[in-house]
Amino acid sequence: MKLLDSDRHFTSPTILAAVAEQWPEGIALDPCWDPESIVKADKVFDARLGEDGLLLPWTVDGVLAPRVWCNPPWSSSGPWCTLSARAAAQGGEVLLFLPASTDTIAVQTYVLPHAEVCLLAARPKFSRPGSSKMVASMTPCMIAYFGPHRDVFARVWSKLGTIVRRVEPPVFVVAA
């Protein structure tokens, strides 16, 4: 994975506080970690060291990572949507931070059918490499949650935006 400088935007303390509220036990894996970010995780993949979170298994000590925080490169977020849905299907939980581009194939195919979504009410602020100044995102953003704890996600993230819940397929009962 080639990391562009424009993809290096570091998650704000406000967003990470919500992550910590959802997962008091902490982040198990950050597959898109950056050494200048303030994200703390049990295990990280650092692209600058050649560790590609798109190619490495999302495991900690050989077991599927139970809680994955992912602020992927926004220039190519599609594959991260696919991996997030796959990790959740295997029993993990993923919080995926994305631009709110609901018209993309990845969001239509992997996020909306498989995740709960928080459309953030305010554009989050990011810091950039070499600067402590926080700058608002140029685009609306969302947090997608892949996992079984839908109510916890809704309770925590509704403080920061509107929750869009996926609708389970209806069950049709045919009267005898």
Short mmCIF file of N, CA, C and O in Angstrom, two decimals, residues 93 111 142:
data_model
loop_
_atom_site.label_atom_id
_atom_site.label_comp_id
_atom_site.label_asym_id
_atom_site.label_seq_id
_atom_site.Cartn_x
_atom_site.Cartn_y
_atom_site.Cartn_z
N GLU A 93 -15.12 -7.05 15.65
CA GLU A 93 -15.80 -5.75 15.60
C GLU A 93 -14.85 -4.77 14.93
O GLU A 93 -13.65 -4.79 15.19
N VAL A 111 -20.58 -1.44 3.24
CA VAL A 111 -20.92 -0.71 4.46
C VAL A 111 -22.42 -0.74 4.73
O VAL A 111 -22.87 -1.25 5.77
N MET A 142 -18.22 9.83 8.30
CA MET A 142 -19.05 8.86 8.99
C MET A 142 -18.17 7.83 9.70
O MET A 142 -17.01 7.65 9.34
#
